[in-house]
Short mmCIF file of C-alpha atoms in Angstrom, two decimals:
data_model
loop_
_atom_site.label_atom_id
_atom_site.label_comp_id
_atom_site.label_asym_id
_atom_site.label_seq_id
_atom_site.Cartn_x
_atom_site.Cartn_y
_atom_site.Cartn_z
CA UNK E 1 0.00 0.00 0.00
CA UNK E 2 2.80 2.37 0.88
CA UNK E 3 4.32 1.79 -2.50
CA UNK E 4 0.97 2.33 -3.98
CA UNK E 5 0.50 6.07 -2.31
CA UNK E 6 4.35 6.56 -3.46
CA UNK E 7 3.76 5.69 -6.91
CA UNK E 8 0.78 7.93 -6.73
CA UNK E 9 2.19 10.67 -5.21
CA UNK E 10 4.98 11.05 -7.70
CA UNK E 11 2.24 10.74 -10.42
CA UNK E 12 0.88 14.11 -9.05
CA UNK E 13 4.04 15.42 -9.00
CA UNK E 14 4.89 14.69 -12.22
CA UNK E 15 1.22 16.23 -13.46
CA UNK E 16 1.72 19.09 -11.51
CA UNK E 17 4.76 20.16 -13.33
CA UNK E 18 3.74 19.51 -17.09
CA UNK E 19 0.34 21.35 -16.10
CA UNK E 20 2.60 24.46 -14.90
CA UNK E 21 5.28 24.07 -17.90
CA UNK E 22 2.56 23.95 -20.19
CA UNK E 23 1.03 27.13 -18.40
CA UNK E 24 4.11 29.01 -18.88
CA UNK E 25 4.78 27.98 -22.59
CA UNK E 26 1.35 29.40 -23.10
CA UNK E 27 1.71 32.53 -20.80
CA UNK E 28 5.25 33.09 -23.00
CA UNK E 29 3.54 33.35 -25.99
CA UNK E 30 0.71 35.51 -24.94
CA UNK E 31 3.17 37.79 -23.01
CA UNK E 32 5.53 37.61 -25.99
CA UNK E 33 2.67 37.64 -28.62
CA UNK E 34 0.73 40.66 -26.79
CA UNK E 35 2.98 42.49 -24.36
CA UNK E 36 2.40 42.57 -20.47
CA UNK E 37 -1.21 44.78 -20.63
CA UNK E 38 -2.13 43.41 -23.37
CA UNK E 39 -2.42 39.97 -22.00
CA UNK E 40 -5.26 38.47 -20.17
CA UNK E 41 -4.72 35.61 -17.26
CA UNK E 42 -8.41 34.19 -19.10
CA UNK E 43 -6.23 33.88 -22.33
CA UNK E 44 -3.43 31.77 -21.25
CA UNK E 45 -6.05 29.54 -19.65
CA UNK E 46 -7.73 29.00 -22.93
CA UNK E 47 -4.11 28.43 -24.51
CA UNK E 48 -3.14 26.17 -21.90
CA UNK E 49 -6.19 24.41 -21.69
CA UNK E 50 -6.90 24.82 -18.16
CA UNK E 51 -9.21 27.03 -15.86
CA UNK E 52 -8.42 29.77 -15.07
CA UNK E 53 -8.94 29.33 -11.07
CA UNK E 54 -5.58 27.06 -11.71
CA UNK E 55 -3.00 29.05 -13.07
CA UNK E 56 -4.07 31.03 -9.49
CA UNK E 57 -2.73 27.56 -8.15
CA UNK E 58 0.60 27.42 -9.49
CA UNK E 59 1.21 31.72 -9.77
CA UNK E 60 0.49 34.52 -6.91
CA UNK E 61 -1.25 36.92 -9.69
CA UNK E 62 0.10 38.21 -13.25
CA UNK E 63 2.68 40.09 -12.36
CA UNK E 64 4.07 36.99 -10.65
CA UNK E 65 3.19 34.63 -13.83
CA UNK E 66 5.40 37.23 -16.09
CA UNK E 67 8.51 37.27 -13.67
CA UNK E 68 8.15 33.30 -13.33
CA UNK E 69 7.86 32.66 -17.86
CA UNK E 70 10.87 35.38 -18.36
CA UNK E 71 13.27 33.22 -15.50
CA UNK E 72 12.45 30.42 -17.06
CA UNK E 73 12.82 31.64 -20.42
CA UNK E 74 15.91 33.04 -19.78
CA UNK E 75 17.40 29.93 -18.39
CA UNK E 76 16.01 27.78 -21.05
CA UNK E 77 18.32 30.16 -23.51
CA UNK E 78 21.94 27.71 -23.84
CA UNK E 79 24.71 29.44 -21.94
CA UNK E 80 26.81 29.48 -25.50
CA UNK E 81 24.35 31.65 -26.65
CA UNK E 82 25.12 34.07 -23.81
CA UNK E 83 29.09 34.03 -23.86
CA UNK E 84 30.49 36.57 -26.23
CA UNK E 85 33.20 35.32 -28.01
CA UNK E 86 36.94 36.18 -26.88
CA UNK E 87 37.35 38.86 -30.33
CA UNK E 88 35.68 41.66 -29.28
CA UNK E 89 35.25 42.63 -33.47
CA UNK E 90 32.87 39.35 -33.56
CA UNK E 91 30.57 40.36 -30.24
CA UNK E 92 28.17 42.59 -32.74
CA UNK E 93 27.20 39.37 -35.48
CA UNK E 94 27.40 36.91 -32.55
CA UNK E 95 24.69 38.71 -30.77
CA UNK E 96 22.78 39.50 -33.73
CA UNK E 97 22.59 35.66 -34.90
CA UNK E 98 21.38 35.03 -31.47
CA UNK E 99 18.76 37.81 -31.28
CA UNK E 100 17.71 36.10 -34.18
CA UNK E 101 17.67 32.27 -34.12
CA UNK E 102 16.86 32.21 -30.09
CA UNK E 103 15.35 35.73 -28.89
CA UNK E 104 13.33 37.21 -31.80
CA UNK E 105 10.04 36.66 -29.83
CA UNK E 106 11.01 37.85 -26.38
CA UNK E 107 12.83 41.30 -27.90
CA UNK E 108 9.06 41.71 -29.41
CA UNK E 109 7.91 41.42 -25.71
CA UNK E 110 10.59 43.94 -25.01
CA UNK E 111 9.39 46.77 -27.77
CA UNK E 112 5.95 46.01 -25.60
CA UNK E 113 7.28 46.63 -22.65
CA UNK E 114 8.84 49.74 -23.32
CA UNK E 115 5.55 51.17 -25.18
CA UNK E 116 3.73 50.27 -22.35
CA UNK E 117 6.06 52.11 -19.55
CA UNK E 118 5.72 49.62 -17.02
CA UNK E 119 6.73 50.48 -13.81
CA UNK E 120 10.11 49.82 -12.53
CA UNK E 121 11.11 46.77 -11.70
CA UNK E 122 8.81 44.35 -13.35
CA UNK E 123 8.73 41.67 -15.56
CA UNK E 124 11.48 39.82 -15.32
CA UNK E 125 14.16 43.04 -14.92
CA UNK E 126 16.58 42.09 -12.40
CA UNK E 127 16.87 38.45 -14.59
CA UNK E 128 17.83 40.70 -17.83
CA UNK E 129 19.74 42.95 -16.13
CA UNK E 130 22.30 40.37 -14.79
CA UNK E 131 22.73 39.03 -18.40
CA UNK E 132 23.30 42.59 -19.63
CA UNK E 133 25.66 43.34 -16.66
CA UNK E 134 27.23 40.25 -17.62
CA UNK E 135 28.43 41.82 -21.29
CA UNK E 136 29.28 45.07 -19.43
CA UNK E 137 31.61 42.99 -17.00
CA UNK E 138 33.02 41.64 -20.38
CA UNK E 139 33.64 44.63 -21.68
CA UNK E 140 35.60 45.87 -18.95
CA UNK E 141 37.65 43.01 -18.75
CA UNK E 142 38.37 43.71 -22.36
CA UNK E 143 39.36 46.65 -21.88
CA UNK E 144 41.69 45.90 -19.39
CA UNK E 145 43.43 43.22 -21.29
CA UNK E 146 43.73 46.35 -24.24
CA UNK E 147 41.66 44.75 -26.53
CA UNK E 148 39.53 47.94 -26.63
CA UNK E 149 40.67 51.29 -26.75
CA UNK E 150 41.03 52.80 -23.17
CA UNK E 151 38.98 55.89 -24.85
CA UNK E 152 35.80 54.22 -25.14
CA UNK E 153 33.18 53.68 -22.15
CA UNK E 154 32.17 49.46 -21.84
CA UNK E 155 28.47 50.15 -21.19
CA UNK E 156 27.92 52.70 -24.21
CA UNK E 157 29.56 49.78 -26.09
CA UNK E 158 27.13 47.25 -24.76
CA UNK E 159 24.18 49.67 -25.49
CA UNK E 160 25.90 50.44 -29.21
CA UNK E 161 25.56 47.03 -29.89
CA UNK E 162 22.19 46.19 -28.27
CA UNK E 163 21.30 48.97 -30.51
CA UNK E 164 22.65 47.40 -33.85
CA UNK E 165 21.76 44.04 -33.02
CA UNK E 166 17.69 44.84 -32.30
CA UNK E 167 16.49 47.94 -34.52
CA UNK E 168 16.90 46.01 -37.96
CA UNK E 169 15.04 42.57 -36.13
CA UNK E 170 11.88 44.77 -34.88
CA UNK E 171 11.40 47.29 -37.28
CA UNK E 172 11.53 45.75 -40.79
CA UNK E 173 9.28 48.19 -42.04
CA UNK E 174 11.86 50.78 -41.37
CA UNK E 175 14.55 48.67 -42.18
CA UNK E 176 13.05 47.87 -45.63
CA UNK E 177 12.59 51.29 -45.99
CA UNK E 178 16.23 52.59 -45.97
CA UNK E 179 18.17 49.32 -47.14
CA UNK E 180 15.30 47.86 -49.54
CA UNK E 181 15.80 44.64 -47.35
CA UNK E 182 14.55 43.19 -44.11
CA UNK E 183 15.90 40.39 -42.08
CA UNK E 184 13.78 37.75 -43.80
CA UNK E 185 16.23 37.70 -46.70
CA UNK E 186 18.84 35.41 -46.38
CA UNK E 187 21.05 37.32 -48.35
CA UNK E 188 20.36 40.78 -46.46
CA UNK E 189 21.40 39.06 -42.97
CA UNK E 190 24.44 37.94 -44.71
CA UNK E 191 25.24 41.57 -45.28
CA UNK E 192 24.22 43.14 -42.18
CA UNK E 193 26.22 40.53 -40.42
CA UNK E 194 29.20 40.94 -42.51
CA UNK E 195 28.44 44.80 -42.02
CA UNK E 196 29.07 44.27 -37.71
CA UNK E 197 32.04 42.75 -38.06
CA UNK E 198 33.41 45.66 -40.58
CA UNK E 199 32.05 48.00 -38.17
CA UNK E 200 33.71 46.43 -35.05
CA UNK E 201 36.94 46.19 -36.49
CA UNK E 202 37.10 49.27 -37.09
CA UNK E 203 35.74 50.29 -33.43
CA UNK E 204 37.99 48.32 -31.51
CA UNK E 205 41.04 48.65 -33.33
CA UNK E 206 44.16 50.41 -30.95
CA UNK E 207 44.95 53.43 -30.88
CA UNK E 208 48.78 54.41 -32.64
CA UNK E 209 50.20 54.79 -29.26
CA UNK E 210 49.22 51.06 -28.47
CA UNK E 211 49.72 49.45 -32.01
#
């Protein structure tokens, strides 16, 4: 009998988490699909396929479902998809490829988010901050080994890049507009991505006095 309960037991474990995995894959594309306001807690219970009482099971309120899908999409993200590469001149195109084979959909979230003014410290900010941090720190510490000119400040660097590496994958109405191109064209990435590095190099090349 005790073996029975066991058995049991772990069976309503294992429930439990594919009901709240498969409430968070829902709430991610909602969140992602809609933005934070634009999202309703009824709507990711009709995606999930669950009531709506039991997502209040598994999550405090919204705000608390939002933190909860961005942790766990940010850890779902490989950590090679987070290290920058040791030439600084390849950070730009490695970040862009990842913006856009892994985090097209969440950056779409994040053009929500900033429409929507949300107020500090929610969704999910002090999880992206520590990965942004993280290329800061990186920056410093490439700067320090004189890979980067002395000159230049690590964060406006990290922010530069953000920059180049998210305007062309969110606004390819713009995008087409000045280059002809968007994103979707094979060929176009190939160019943009070829453009970074050019760019880069010519960034983070040393000054005379340390060439």
């Amino acid at each position: 009998m005790e073996s029975e309960r066991m058995v049991y037991t772990l069976g309503e474990k294992r429930d439990a988490e594919r009901t709240r995995k498969s409430i968070l894959q829902s709430a991610k594309e909602e969140f992602f699909e809609k933005g934070y306001r634009g999202t309703r807690v009824e709507s990711i219970a009709k995606r999930a396929g669950v009531q709506k009482q039991l997502i209040y099971h598994y999550f405090h309120n919204k705000e608390d479902l939002i933190n909860q899908t961005i942790e766990e999409f940010v850890s779902s993200v490989s950590t090679g998809n987070l290290t920058l590469p040791d030439d600084p001149a390849e950070i730009a195109s490695f970040r862009m490829r990842v913006n856009m084979d892994h985090l097209k959909e969440f950056l779409k979230f994040t053009a929500w988010e900033a429409i929507e003014e949300l107020p500090q410290g929610s969704p999910g900010e002090e999880t992206r901050r520590r990965v942004l941090q993280a290329y800061n720190e990186d920056m410093k510490s490439k700067q320090q080994l004189g890979m980067i000119p002395e000159g230049l400040d690590p964060a406006l660097i990290t922010l530069m890049m953000s920059s180049l590496t998210v305007y062309p994958l969110l606004y390819g109405n713009v995008t087409q507009m000045i280059t002809g191109s968007t994103l979707e064209d094979p060929e176009f990435q190939e160019r943009w991505l070829q453009f970074l590095r050019q760019i880069s190099q010519r960034i983070f090349e040393l000054s005379d006095e340390k060439t």
